[in-house]
PDB file of C-alpha atoms in Angstrom:
ATOM      1  CA  UNK X   1     -39.800 -16.245   0.171  1.00 48.00           C
ATOM      2  CA  UNK X   2     -42.213 -16.595  -2.544  1.00 54.00           C
ATOM      3  CA  UNK X   3     -42.194 -15.075  -5.711  1.00 54.00           C
ATOM      4  CA  UNK X   4     -45.485 -13.667  -5.587  1.00 54.00           C
ATOM      5  CA  UNK X   5     -44.620 -11.299  -2.962  1.00 73.00           C
ATOM      6  CA  UNK X   6     -42.286  -9.750  -5.950  1.00 80.00           C
ATOM      7  CA  UNK X   7     -43.430  -6.644  -7.056  1.00 80.00           C
ATOM      8  CA  UNK X   8     -42.316  -7.723 -10.663  1.00 77.00           C
ATOM      9  CA  UNK X   9     -44.484  -5.247 -12.398  1.00 78.00           C
ATOM     10  CA  UNK X  10     -43.030  -2.260 -10.531  1.00 79.00           C
ATOM     11  CA  UNK X  11     -39.558  -3.361 -10.961  1.00 77.00           C
ATOM     12  CA  UNK X  12     -40.116  -3.964 -14.678  1.00 73.00           C
ATOM     13  CA  UNK X  13     -41.927  -0.399 -15.234  1.00 73.00           C
ATOM     14  CA  UNK X  14     -38.788   1.425 -13.148  1.00 72.00           C
ATOM     15  CA  UNK X  15     -36.441  -0.614 -15.395  1.00 68.00           C
ATOM     16  CA  UNK X  16     -38.370   0.549 -18.526  1.00 63.00           C
ATOM     17  CA  UNK X  17     -37.682   4.196 -17.524  1.00 61.00           C
ATOM     18  CA  UNK X  18     -40.652   4.773 -15.394  1.00 63.00           C
ATOM     19  CA  UNK X  19     -39.661   6.629 -12.466  1.00 61.00           C
ATOM     20  CA  UNK X  20     -42.627   7.966 -10.769  1.00 73.00           C
ATOM     21  CA  UNK X  21     -42.171   8.495  -7.164  1.00 73.00           C
ATOM     22  CA  UNK X  22     -45.227   6.259  -6.139  1.00 80.00           C
ATOM     23  CA  UNK X  23     -43.605   3.159  -8.005  1.00 77.00           C
ATOM     24  CA  UNK X  24     -40.004   3.824  -6.380  1.00 77.00           C
ATOM     25  CA  UNK X  25     -41.999   4.033  -2.812  1.00 79.00           C
ATOM     26  CA  UNK X  26     -43.111   0.695  -3.633  1.00 84.00           C
ATOM     27  CA  UNK X  27     -39.816  -0.802  -4.150  1.00 80.00           C
ATOM     28  CA  UNK X  28     -38.447   1.024  -1.041  1.00 77.00           C
ATOM     29  CA  UNK X  29     -41.343  -0.589   1.101  1.00 80.00           C
ATOM     30  CA  UNK X  30     -40.994  -3.888  -0.549  1.00 81.00           C
ATOM     31  CA  UNK X  31     -37.005  -3.581   0.439  1.00 79.00           C
ATOM     32  CA  UNK X  32     -37.599  -3.066   3.971  1.00 76.00           C
ATOM     33  CA  UNK X  33     -39.879  -6.070   4.268  1.00 80.00           C
ATOM     34  CA  UNK X  34     -37.018  -8.732   4.447  1.00 78.00           C
ATOM     35  CA  UNK X  35     -33.385  -9.095   4.352  1.00 69.00           C
ATOM     36  CA  UNK X  36     -34.123 -11.520   1.170  1.00 72.00           C
ATOM     37  CA  UNK X  37     -35.567  -8.488  -0.839  1.00 77.00           C
ATOM     38  CA  UNK X  38     -32.240  -6.692  -1.306  1.00 73.00           C
ATOM     39  CA  UNK X  39     -30.469  -9.637  -2.528  1.00 70.00           C
ATOM     40  CA  UNK X  40     -33.344 -10.365  -4.979  1.00 75.00           C
ATOM     41  CA  UNK X  41     -33.672  -7.297  -6.596  1.00 74.00           C
ATOM     42  CA  UNK X  42     -29.808  -6.832  -6.601  1.00 70.00           C
ATOM     43  CA  UNK X  43     -30.106  -9.899  -9.189  1.00 67.00           C
ATOM     44  CA  UNK X  44     -33.083  -8.505 -10.908  1.00 70.00           C
ATOM     45  CA  UNK X  45     -30.990  -5.251 -11.621  1.00 66.00           C
ATOM     46  CA  UNK X  46     -27.632  -7.059 -12.641  1.00 61.00           C
ATOM     47  CA  UNK X  47     -29.842  -9.316 -15.407  1.00 59.00           C
ATOM     48  CA  UNK X  48     -31.078  -6.059 -16.832  1.00 57.00           C
ATOM     49  CA  UNK X  49     -27.981  -4.563 -16.911  1.00 52.00           C
ATOM     50  CA  UNK X  50     -26.186  -7.376 -18.680  1.00 51.00           C
ATOM     51  CA  UNK X  51     -29.052  -7.800 -21.242  1.00 46.00           C
ATOM     52  CA  UNK X  52     -29.506  -4.099 -21.304  1.00 43.00           C
ATOM     53  CA  UNK X  53     -33.103  -4.919 -22.121  1.00 38.00           C
ATOM     54  CA  UNK X  54     -35.207  -2.039 -21.180  1.00 38.00           C
ATOM     55  CA  UNK X  55     -38.679  -4.052 -21.326  1.00 38.00           C
ATOM     56  CA  UNK X  56     -40.511  -6.564 -19.031  1.00 38.00           C
ATOM     57  CA  UNK X  57     -37.713  -9.244 -19.844  1.00 39.00           C
ATOM     58  CA  UNK X  58     -39.261 -11.291 -16.932  1.00 36.00           C
ATOM     59  CA  UNK X  59     -42.890 -11.239 -18.006  1.00 41.00           C
ATOM     60  CA  UNK X  60     -43.016 -13.949 -20.356  1.00 32.00           C
ATOM     61  CA  UNK X  61     -41.987 -16.874 -17.882  1.00 44.00           C
ATOM     62  CA  UNK X  62     -41.944 -15.880 -14.140  1.00 50.00           C
ATOM     63  CA  UNK X  63     -41.968 -19.549 -12.945  1.00 54.00           C
ATOM     64  CA  UNK X  64     -38.312 -20.374 -15.209  1.00 50.00           C
ATOM     65  CA  UNK X  65     -36.782 -16.975 -14.179  1.00 52.00           C
ATOM     66  CA  UNK X  66     -37.865 -17.539 -10.421  1.00 55.00           C
ATOM     67  CA  UNK X  67     -35.924 -20.897 -10.545  1.00 57.00           C
ATOM     68  CA  UNK X  68     -32.865 -19.457 -11.873  1.00 52.00           C
ATOM     69  CA  UNK X  69     -32.720 -16.511  -9.368  1.00 55.00           C
ATOM     70  CA  UNK X  70     -33.070 -18.818  -6.624  1.00 56.00           C
ATOM     71  CA  UNK X  71     -29.970 -20.548  -8.056  1.00 57.00           C
ATOM     72  CA  UNK X  72     -28.218 -17.859  -8.470  1.00 50.00           C
ATOM     73  CA  UNK X  73     -28.542 -16.066  -5.278  1.00 48.00           C
ATOM     74  CA  UNK X  74     -27.780 -19.624  -3.756  1.00 50.00           C
ATOM     75  CA  UNK X  75     -30.842 -19.558  -1.507  1.00 47.00           C
ATOM     76  CA  UNK X  76     -31.457 -22.517   0.775  1.00 45.00           C
ATOM     77  CA  UNK X  77     -34.378 -22.042   3.283  1.00 42.00           C
ATOM     78  CA  UNK X  78     -32.697 -24.524   5.915  1.00 38.00           C
ATOM     79  CA  UNK X  79     -29.259 -22.940   5.625  1.00 36.00           C
ATOM     80  CA  UNK X  80     -30.494 -19.405   5.520  1.00 36.00           C
ATOM     81  CA  UNK X  81     -29.017 -17.269   8.028  1.00 33.00           C
ATOM     82  CA  UNK X  82     -29.179 -13.781   9.058  1.00 35.00           C
ATOM     83  CA  UNK X  83     -26.566 -11.628  10.727  1.00 34.00           C
ATOM     84  CA  UNK X  84     -26.855  -8.197  11.763  1.00 34.00           C
ATOM     85  CA  UNK X  85     -29.052  -7.730   8.944  1.00 31.00           C
ATOM     86  CA  UNK X  86     -26.208  -8.903   6.469  1.00 33.00           C
ATOM     87  CA  UNK X  87     -26.296 -12.003   4.442  1.00 31.00           C
ATOM     88  CA  UNK X  88     -23.168 -14.528   4.079  1.00 31.00           C
ATOM     89  CA  UNK X  89     -22.468 -17.365   1.978  1.00 28.00           C
ATOM     90  CA  UNK X  90     -19.250 -19.429   2.168  1.00 27.00           C
ATOM     91  CA  UNK X  91     -17.673 -20.367  -1.245  1.00 29.00           C
ATOM     92  CA  UNK X  92     -15.002 -22.985  -1.823  1.00 28.00           C
ATOM     93  CA  UNK X  93     -11.957 -22.065  -4.113  1.00 29.00           C
ATOM     94  CA  UNK X  94     -10.376 -24.730  -6.047  1.00 27.00           C
ATOM     95  CA  UNK X  95      -7.147 -24.492  -4.018  1.00 26.00           C
ATOM     96  CA  UNK X  96      -9.575 -24.665  -1.024  1.00 25.00           C
ATOM     97  CA  UNK X  97      -9.554 -21.139   0.016  1.00 28.00           C
ATOM     98  CA  UNK X  98     -12.289 -19.750   1.452  1.00 27.00           C
ATOM     99  CA  UNK X  99     -13.730 -16.559   0.354  1.00 29.00           C
ATOM    100  CA  UNK X 100     -16.458 -15.032   2.392  1.00 29.00           C
ATOM    101  CA  UNK X 101     -18.884 -13.278   0.247  1.00 28.00           C
ATOM    102  CA  UNK X 102     -20.797 -10.816   2.400  1.00 29.00           C
ATOM    103  CA  UNK X 103     -22.205  -7.208   3.093  1.00 32.00           C
ATOM    104  CA  UNK X 104     -24.868  -6.994   0.302  1.00 33.00           C
ATOM    105  CA  UNK X 105     -26.549  -3.922   0.769  1.00 31.00           C
ATOM    106  CA  UNK X 106     -28.470  -1.233  -1.290  1.00 36.00           C
ATOM    107  CA  UNK X 107     -27.734   2.451  -1.844  1.00 37.00           C
ATOM    108  CA  UNK X 108     -30.912   4.952  -1.658  1.00 37.00           C
ATOM    109  CA  UNK X 109     -32.684   6.170  -4.723  1.00 37.00           C
ATOM    110  CA  UNK X 110     -30.832   9.474  -5.251  1.00 35.00           C
ATOM    111  CA  UNK X 111     -28.494   8.245  -8.137  1.00 43.00           C
ATOM    112  CA  UNK X 112     -28.859   9.855 -11.613  1.00 43.00           C
ATOM    113  CA  UNK X 113     -30.947   6.870 -13.147  1.00 46.00           C
ATOM    114  CA  UNK X 114     -32.837   6.184  -9.706  1.00 46.00           C
ATOM    115  CA  UNK X 115     -31.873   2.414  -9.582  1.00 47.00           C
ATOM    116  CA  UNK X 116     -30.360   1.177  -6.419  1.00 50.00           C
ATOM    117  CA  UNK X 117     -26.384   0.424  -6.178  1.00 59.00           C
ATOM    118  CA  UNK X 118     -25.576  -3.066  -4.936  1.00 74.00           C
ATOM    119  CA  UNK X 119     -22.480  -3.808  -3.374  1.00 83.00           C
ATOM    120  CA  UNK X 120     -20.409  -7.068  -2.706  1.00 86.00           C
ATOM    121  CA  UNK X 121     -17.679  -7.570  -0.242  1.00 88.00           C
ATOM    122  CA  UNK X 122     -14.947 -10.084  -0.668  1.00 90.00           C
ATOM    123  CA  UNK X 123     -12.766 -10.625   2.154  1.00 90.00           C
ATOM    124  CA  UNK X 124      -9.804 -13.077   2.046  1.00 91.00           C
ATOM    125  CA  UNK X 125      -9.652 -15.277   5.115  1.00 88.00           C
ATOM    126  CA  UNK X 126      -6.973 -14.936   7.860  1.00 85.00           C
ATOM    127  CA  UNK X 127      -3.873 -16.724   6.650  1.00 86.00           C
ATOM    128  CA  UNK X 128      -4.954 -17.089   2.950  1.00 88.00           C
ATOM    129  CA  UNK X 129      -4.965 -15.306  -0.123  1.00 91.00           C
ATOM    130  CA  UNK X 130      -7.528 -15.166  -3.019  1.00 90.00           C
ATOM    131  CA  UNK X 131      -7.980 -12.839  -6.179  1.00 91.00           C
ATOM    132  CA  UNK X 132     -11.457 -11.595  -7.952  1.00 91.00           C
ATOM    133  CA  UNK X 133     -12.616 -10.040 -11.332  1.00 92.00           C
ATOM    134  CA  UNK X 134     -14.291  -6.626 -10.989  1.00 92.00           C
ATOM    135  CA  UNK X 135     -17.330  -5.989 -13.502  1.00 89.00           C
ATOM    136  CA  UNK X 136     -14.607  -4.075 -15.464  1.00 91.00           C
ATOM    137  CA  UNK X 137     -12.422  -7.024 -15.830  1.00 92.00           C
ATOM    138  CA  UNK X 138     -10.061  -5.456 -13.544  1.00 94.00           C
ATOM    139  CA  UNK X 139      -8.258  -8.057 -11.749  1.00 94.00           C
ATOM    140  CA  UNK X 140      -7.795  -7.633  -7.575  1.00 96.00           C
ATOM    141  CA  UNK X 141      -5.574  -9.825  -5.533  1.00 96.00           C
ATOM    142  CA  UNK X 142      -6.717  -9.583  -1.821  1.00 95.00           C
ATOM    143  CA  UNK X 143      -3.880 -10.817   0.928  1.00 93.00           C
ATOM    144  CA  UNK X 144      -4.551 -12.435   4.149  1.00 91.00           C
ATOM    145  CA  UNK X 145      -7.830 -10.336   5.934  1.00 91.00           C
ATOM    146  CA  UNK X 146      -7.916  -7.805   3.314  1.00 94.00           C
ATOM    147  CA  UNK X 147     -11.346  -6.829   1.926  1.00 94.00           C
ATOM    148  CA  UNK X 148     -12.717  -5.209  -1.308  1.00 94.00           C
ATOM    149  CA  UNK X 149     -15.904  -3.479  -1.681  1.00 92.00           C
ATOM    150  CA  UNK X 150     -17.778  -2.975  -5.207  1.00 92.00           C
ATOM    151  CA  UNK X 151     -20.636  -2.389  -7.094  1.00 88.00           C
ATOM    152  CA  UNK X 152     -22.205  -5.058  -9.236  1.00 81.00           C
ATOM    153  CA  UNK X 153     -22.171  -2.848 -12.024  1.00 84.00           C
ATOM    154  CA  UNK X 154     -19.705   0.522 -12.158  1.00 88.00           C
ATOM    155  CA  UNK X 155     -21.504   3.898 -12.783  1.00 85.00           C
ATOM    156  CA  UNK X 156     -20.931   5.841 -15.850  1.00 84.00           C
ATOM    157  CA  UNK X 157     -18.516   8.442 -14.463  1.00 89.00           C
ATOM    158  CA  UNK X 158     -15.945   6.363 -11.966  1.00 91.00           C
ATOM    159  CA  UNK X 159     -15.452   3.008 -11.166  1.00 94.00           C
ATOM    160  CA  UNK X 160     -15.009   3.328  -7.308  1.00 95.00           C
ATOM    161  CA  UNK X 161     -14.310   0.262  -4.796  1.00 96.00           C
ATOM    162  CA  UNK X 162     -13.327   0.440  -1.363  1.00 96.00           C
ATOM    163  CA  UNK X 163     -10.822  -1.787   0.457  1.00 96.00           C
ATOM    164  CA  UNK X 164      -8.986  -2.729   3.670  1.00 94.00           C
ATOM    165  CA  UNK X 165      -5.893  -4.391   4.328  1.00 94.00           C
ATOM    166  CA  UNK X 166      -3.711  -5.047   1.228  1.00 95.00           C
ATOM    167  CA  UNK X 167      -4.462  -5.374  -2.050  1.00 96.00           C
ATOM    168  CA  UNK X 168      -3.132  -5.617  -5.965  1.00 97.00           C
ATOM    169  CA  UNK X 169      -4.628  -3.993  -8.599  1.00 97.00           C
ATOM    170  CA  UNK X 170      -4.304  -4.579 -12.645  1.00 96.00           C
ATOM    171  CA  UNK X 171      -6.745  -2.071 -13.625  1.00 96.00           C
ATOM    172  CA  UNK X 172      -8.569  -2.187 -17.270  1.00 94.00           C
ATOM    173  CA  UNK X 173      -7.929   1.339 -19.029  1.00 92.00           C
ATOM    174  CA  UNK X 174     -10.973   3.341 -19.638  1.00 92.00           C
ATOM    175  CA  UNK X 175     -10.394   6.840 -20.191  1.00 89.00           C
ATOM    176  CA  UNK X 176     -13.776   7.780 -19.464  1.00 90.00           C
ATOM    177  CA  UNK X 177     -14.163   6.370 -16.261  1.00 93.00           C
ATOM    178  CA  UNK X 178     -11.137   6.812 -14.019  1.00 94.00           C
ATOM    179  CA  UNK X 179     -10.715   3.682 -11.276  1.00 96.00           C
ATOM    180  CA  UNK X 180     -10.707   4.815  -7.546  1.00 96.00           C
ATOM    181  CA  UNK X 181      -9.712   3.118  -4.461  1.00 97.00           C
ATOM    182  CA  UNK X 182     -11.106   4.324  -1.284  1.00 96.00           C
ATOM    183  CA  UNK X 183      -8.900   3.093   1.956  1.00 94.00           C
ATOM    184  CA  UNK X 184      -8.837   4.696   5.502  1.00 90.00           C
ATOM    185  CA  UNK X 185      -7.014   7.683   4.984  1.00 90.00           C
ATOM    186  CA  UNK X 186      -6.848   8.661   1.389  1.00 94.00           C
ATOM    187  CA  UNK X 187      -8.059   7.516  -2.249  1.00 95.00           C
ATOM    188  CA  UNK X 188      -5.951   6.505  -5.171  1.00 96.00           C
ATOM    189  CA  UNK X 189      -7.238   7.542  -8.453  1.00 95.00           C
ATOM    190  CA  UNK X 190      -6.001   5.618 -12.089  1.00 94.00           C
ATOM    191  CA  UNK X 191      -7.115   5.036 -15.644  1.00 84.00           C
ATOM    192  CA  UNK X 192      -5.717   1.772 -16.242  1.00 86.00           C
ATOM    193  CA  UNK X 193      -2.653   0.555 -14.191  1.00 93.00           C
ATOM    194  CA  UNK X 194      -0.822  -2.060 -11.854  1.00 96.00           C
ATOM    195  CA  UNK X 195      -0.478  -0.947  -8.090  1.00 97.00           C
ATOM    196  CA  UNK X 196      -0.348  -2.278  -4.806  1.00 97.00           C
ATOM    197  CA  UNK X 197      -1.937  -0.929  -1.751  1.00 97.00           C
ATOM    198  CA  UNK X 198      -1.259  -1.676   1.975  1.00 94.00           C
ATOM    199  CA  UNK X 199      -3.419  -0.895   4.935  1.00 93.00           C
ATOM    200  CA  UNK X 200      -2.073  -1.677   7.861  1.00 88.00           C
ATOM    201  CA  UNK X 201      -4.407  -0.217  10.899  1.00 86.00           C
ATOM    202  CA  UNK X 202      -2.316  -1.835  13.523  1.00 82.00           C
ATOM    203  CA  UNK X 203       0.800   0.212  12.702  1.00 82.00           C
ATOM    204  CA  UNK X 204      -1.253   3.195  11.499  1.00 88.00           C
ATOM    205  CA  UNK X 205       0.418   3.150   7.964  1.00 91.00           C
ATOM    206  CA  UNK X 206      -0.754   3.092   4.437  1.00 95.00           C
ATOM    207  CA  UNK X 207       1.640   2.459   1.752  1.00 95.00           C
ATOM    208  CA  UNK X 208       0.690   2.608  -2.030  1.00 96.00           C
ATOM    209  CA  UNK X 209       3.510   1.267  -4.675  1.00 96.00           C
ATOM    210  CA  UNK X 210       3.155   1.717  -8.618  1.00 97.00           C
ATOM    211  CA  UNK X 211       4.375  -0.931 -10.623  1.00 95.00           C
ATOM    212  CA  UNK X 212       3.208   0.639 -14.102  1.00 94.00           C
ATOM    213  CA  UNK X 213       1.495   3.286 -15.474  1.00 94.00           C
ATOM    214  CA  UNK X 214       0.560   6.628 -13.058  1.00 92.00           C
ATOM    215  CA  UNK X 215      -1.753   7.240 -10.309  1.00 95.00           C
ATOM    216  CA  UNK X 216      -2.637  10.116  -8.532  1.00 95.00           C
ATOM    217  CA  UNK X 217      -3.091  10.215  -4.744  1.00 95.00           C
ATOM    218  CA  UNK X 218      -5.774  12.274  -3.347  1.00 94.00           C
ATOM    219  CA  UNK X 219      -6.711  13.082   0.124  1.00 91.00           C
ATOM    220  CA  UNK X 220     -10.453  12.175   1.238  1.00 89.00           C
ATOM    221  CA  UNK X 221     -11.782  15.101  -0.004  1.00 89.00           C
ATOM    222  CA  UNK X 222     -10.496  14.526  -3.738  1.00 90.00           C
ATOM    223  CA  UNK X 223      -7.643  16.919  -3.484  1.00 92.00           C
ATOM    224  CA  UNK X 224      -4.417  15.978  -5.187  1.00 92.00           C
ATOM    225  CA  UNK X 225      -1.617  14.857  -2.694  1.00 93.00           C
ATOM    226  CA  UNK X 226       0.920  13.649  -5.332  1.00 94.00           C
ATOM    227  CA  UNK X 227       1.286  11.680  -8.339  1.00 95.00           C
ATOM    228  CA  UNK X 228       3.505   8.599  -8.339  1.00 95.00           C
ATOM    229  CA  UNK X 229       5.520   7.044 -11.428  1.00 94.00           C
ATOM    230  CA  UNK X 230       6.311   3.316 -11.854  1.00 94.00           C
ATOM    231  CA  UNK X 231       8.798   2.235  -9.323  1.00 95.00           C
ATOM    232  CA  UNK X 232       7.648   5.012  -6.655  1.00 96.00           C
ATOM    233  CA  UNK X 233       5.882   4.082  -3.236  1.00 96.00           C
ATOM    234  CA  UNK X 234       3.641   6.660  -1.173  1.00 96.00           C
ATOM    235  CA  UNK X 235       4.076   5.880   2.687  1.00 95.00           C
ATOM    236  CA  UNK X 236       1.127   7.748   4.750  1.00 94.00           C
ATOM    237  CA  UNK X 237       1.639   7.545   8.253  1.00 91.00           C
ATOM    238  CA  UNK X 238       0.553  10.110  11.344  1.00 85.00           C
ATOM    239  CA  UNK X 239      -0.941  12.507   9.115  1.00 84.00           C
ATOM    240  CA  UNK X 240       2.183  12.629   6.774  1.00 88.00           C
ATOM    241  CA  UNK X 241       3.051  11.445   3.394  1.00 92.00           C
ATOM    242  CA  UNK X 242       6.563  10.927   1.899  1.00 94.00           C
ATOM    243  CA  UNK X 243       7.431   9.075  -1.386  1.00 95.00           C
ATOM    244  CA  UNK X 244      10.536   6.658  -2.084  1.00 95.00           C
ATOM    245  CA  UNK X 245      11.993   4.446  -4.515  1.00 95.00           C
ATOM    246  CA  UNK X 246      10.697   0.797  -4.230  1.00 94.00           C
ATOM    247  CA  UNK X 247      13.916  -1.202  -3.414  1.00 87.00           C
ATOM    248  CA  UNK X 248      12.962  -4.389  -4.952  1.00 89.00           C
ATOM    249  CA  UNK X 249       9.519  -4.460  -7.068  1.00 91.00           C
ATOM    250  CA  UNK X 250       9.823  -8.357  -7.109  1.00 91.00           C
ATOM    251  CA  UNK X 251       9.749  -8.610  -3.327  1.00 91.00           C
ATOM    252  CA  UNK X 252       7.074  -6.102  -3.080  1.00 92.00           C
ATOM    253  CA  UNK X 253       4.566  -8.014  -4.878  1.00 93.00           C
ATOM    254  CA  UNK X 254       5.827 -11.528  -4.357  1.00 94.00           C
ATOM    255  CA  UNK X 255       2.626 -12.253  -1.993  1.00 94.00           C
ATOM    256  CA  UNK X 256       0.487 -12.474  -4.757  1.00 92.00           C
ATOM    257  CA  UNK X 257       2.271 -15.367  -6.429  1.00 91.00           C
ATOM    258  CA  UNK X 258       2.115 -17.347  -2.769  1.00 91.00           C
ATOM    259  CA  UNK X 259       5.550 -16.082  -1.843  1.00 94.00           C
ATOM    260  CA  UNK X 260       7.481 -13.980   0.432  1.00 94.00           C
ATOM    261  CA  UNK X 261      10.742 -12.429  -0.336  1.00 94.00           C
ATOM    262  CA  UNK X 262      13.011 -10.521   2.245  1.00 93.00           C
ATOM    263  CA  UNK X 263      16.191  -8.933   1.349  1.00 91.00           C
ATOM    264  CA  UNK X 264      17.964  -7.219   3.965  1.00 92.00           C
ATOM    265  CA  UNK X 265      14.707  -6.415   5.838  1.00 91.00           C
ATOM    266  CA  UNK X 266      14.527  -5.335   9.508  1.00 92.00           C
ATOM    267  CA  UNK X 267      12.706  -7.292  11.965  1.00 92.00           C
ATOM    268  CA  UNK X 268      10.065  -4.977  12.222  1.00 90.00           C
ATOM    269  CA  UNK X 269       9.047  -5.100   8.247  1.00 89.00           C
ATOM    270  CA  UNK X 270       9.390  -9.064   8.558  1.00 93.00           C
ATOM    271  CA  UNK X 271       6.942  -9.063  11.618  1.00 92.00           C
ATOM    272  CA  UNK X 272       4.691  -6.941   9.979  1.00 89.00           C
ATOM    273  CA  UNK X 273       4.665  -9.247   6.864  1.00 91.00           C
ATOM    274  CA  UNK X 274       4.632 -12.342   8.815  1.00 93.00           C
ATOM    275  CA  UNK X 275       1.524 -11.530  10.633  1.00 90.00           C
ATOM    276  CA  UNK X 276      -0.409 -11.024   7.579  1.00 85.00           C
ATOM    277  CA  UNK X 277       1.023 -13.907   5.712  1.00 90.00           C
ATOM    278  CA  UNK X 278      -0.218 -16.255   8.329  1.00 90.00           C
ATOM    279  CA  UNK X 279      -2.886 -14.405  10.170  1.00 87.00           C
ATOM    280  CA  UNK X 280      -1.189 -14.166  13.505  1.00 90.00           C
ATOM    281  CA  UNK X 281      -0.062 -11.122  16.103  1.00 91.00           C
ATOM    282  CA  UNK X 282       3.380 -10.996  16.776  1.00 94.00           C
ATOM    283  CA  UNK X 283       4.554  -9.315  20.262  1.00 93.00           C
ATOM    284  CA  UNK X 284       8.380  -8.555  20.131  1.00 93.00           C
ATOM    285  CA  UNK X 285      10.153  -7.508  22.843  1.00 93.00           C
ATOM    286  CA  UNK X 286      11.728  -3.935  22.613  1.00 92.00           C
ATOM    287  CA  UNK X 287      15.156  -5.032  23.114  1.00 91.00           C
ATOM    288  CA  UNK X 288      15.000  -7.303  20.079  1.00 91.00           C
ATOM    289  CA  UNK X 289      13.606  -4.308  17.980  1.00 90.00           C
ATOM    290  CA  UNK X 290      16.557  -2.033  19.327  1.00 89.00           C
ATOM    291  CA  UNK X 291      19.380  -4.226  17.913  1.00 88.00           C
ATOM    292  CA  UNK X 292      18.428  -3.646  14.235  1.00 86.00           C
ATOM    293  CA  UNK X 293      18.558  -7.362  13.031  1.00 90.00           C
ATOM    294  CA  UNK X 294      18.189  -7.677   9.488  1.00 92.00           C
ATOM    295  CA  UNK X 295      17.058 -10.610   7.442  1.00 93.00           C
ATOM    296  CA  UNK X 296      17.388 -12.559   3.512  1.00 93.00           C
ATOM    297  CA  UNK X 297      15.348 -15.175   3.118  1.00 93.00           C
ATOM    298  CA  UNK X 298      12.317 -16.756   0.839  1.00 93.00           C
ATOM    299  CA  UNK X 299       9.095 -18.228   2.283  1.00 93.00           C
ATOM    300  CA  UNK X 300       7.257 -20.547  -0.352  1.00 90.00           C
ATOM    301  CA  UNK X 301       5.686 -23.574   1.649  1.00 88.00           C
ATOM    302  CA  UNK X 302       7.114 -23.155   5.000  1.00 92.00           C
ATOM    303  CA  UNK X 303       5.114 -23.158   8.050  1.00 92.00           C
ATOM    304  CA  UNK X 304       5.135 -20.501  10.570  1.00 93.00           C
ATOM    305  CA  UNK X 305       7.133 -22.357  12.932  1.00 93.00           C
ATOM    306  CA  UNK X 306       9.491 -23.214  10.356  1.00 94.00           C
ATOM    307  CA  UNK X 307      10.249 -19.797   9.710  1.00 94.00           C
ATOM    308  CA  UNK X 308      10.445 -19.038  13.356  1.00 94.00           C
ATOM    309  CA  UNK X 309      12.867 -21.610  13.871  1.00 94.00           C
ATOM    310  CA  UNK X 310      14.950 -20.227  11.128  1.00 92.00           C
ATOM    311  CA  UNK X 311      15.021 -17.093  12.712  1.00 93.00           C
ATOM    312  CA  UNK X 312      16.175 -18.268  15.846  1.00 92.00           C
ATOM    313  CA  UNK X 313      18.825 -19.920  14.379  1.00 90.00           C
ATOM    314  CA  UNK X 314      20.292 -16.658  12.945  1.00 88.00           C
ATOM    315  CA  UNK X 315      19.620 -14.553  15.924  1.00 91.00           C
ATOM    316  CA  UNK X 316      19.422 -15.477  19.661  1.00 91.00           C
ATOM    317  CA  UNK X 317      15.879 -15.308  20.175  1.00 91.00           C
ATOM    318  CA  UNK X 318      13.430 -17.612  21.548  1.00 92.00           C
ATOM    319  CA  UNK X 319       9.733 -17.663  20.767  1.00 93.00           C
ATOM    320  CA  UNK X 320       6.506 -19.120  21.920  1.00 93.00           C
ATOM    321  CA  UNK X 321       3.285 -19.621  19.935  1.00 93.00           C
ATOM    322  CA  UNK X 322       0.015 -19.543  21.597  1.00 91.00           C
ATOM    323  CA  UNK X 323      -3.137 -19.786  19.356  1.00 87.00           C
ATOM    324  CA  UNK X 324      -2.779 -16.731  17.010  1.00 88.00           C
ATOM    325  CA  UNK X 325      -0.360 -15.059  19.544  1.00 93.00           C
ATOM    326  CA  UNK X 326       3.548 -15.000  18.816  1.00 95.00           C
ATOM    327  CA  UNK X 327       5.880 -13.885  21.755  1.00 94.00           C
ATOM    328  CA  UNK X 328       9.463 -13.205  20.735  1.00 94.00           C
ATOM    329  CA  UNK X 329      12.110 -12.163  23.029  1.00 93.00           C
ATOM    330  CA  UNK X 330      15.966 -13.089  23.411  1.00 92.00           C
ATOM    331  CA  UNK X 331      16.975 -16.421  24.773  1.00 86.00           C
TER     332      UNK X 331
END
């Protein structure tokens, strides 16, 4: 990767307002030459968006900017790995959580400003949790295996993010730009509020739980399905949505504080939560589920085996753990 190959003058001209098709074609062709180039352009555009300088801000000292750019994107020739045309880095958090930063890609030039929209994907590793701050200062907590995809800078009319798994949002208020969360079944539109969204593909169910503020749940086409008030939960399963009151708000969002709280929960619900928490898959015998056992307990630092031992003490079950698979049946 050499800086001489970067069309500095063309990028500078486009950022300064020159949107000639000839110049845009040069950038498109350059992007297609290497998987490095989308990453480089993303960082250049990000820098411009942060400084708001519509001039050739990198013209005076290309060498210095190049060094900073390499440092910022973490480029290491001997460690550069391409996987399915997507570039991945491994970041280690202070608490030893691993966050995989992947899927940086560029959209087309059809946006109103003709600049590419760069996206970043953050995924919490299985069995771990993490949180991030989005460009608008919105905070997102990601439960085990959850993923959020967002642009480096939100557009003028809306703030759109895409998720899978379970995420908790504390959205920064902006009346001019609604915040829209897209999941597999529907999307959630807000202006500033706190809510939890849990997408469970295994059980084909998605829950949205409102903590404070107000949110509108829409179908994929943008048509309203319902509006939630604080303390309400929208449950969508098998093409049907229902609204119910949240029984225990603290228990619902305890996961983001590294804790699980179960209060008179059926085994099926406990198993679903433990699967996400520990990054495992449960296989529970149908006879055990039919007896509708209910549980009340907390999980803080306990291991999976410690939790299973506790359940086996109050319920006549036996369990086996084989790698990431847990089998439960009656003794």
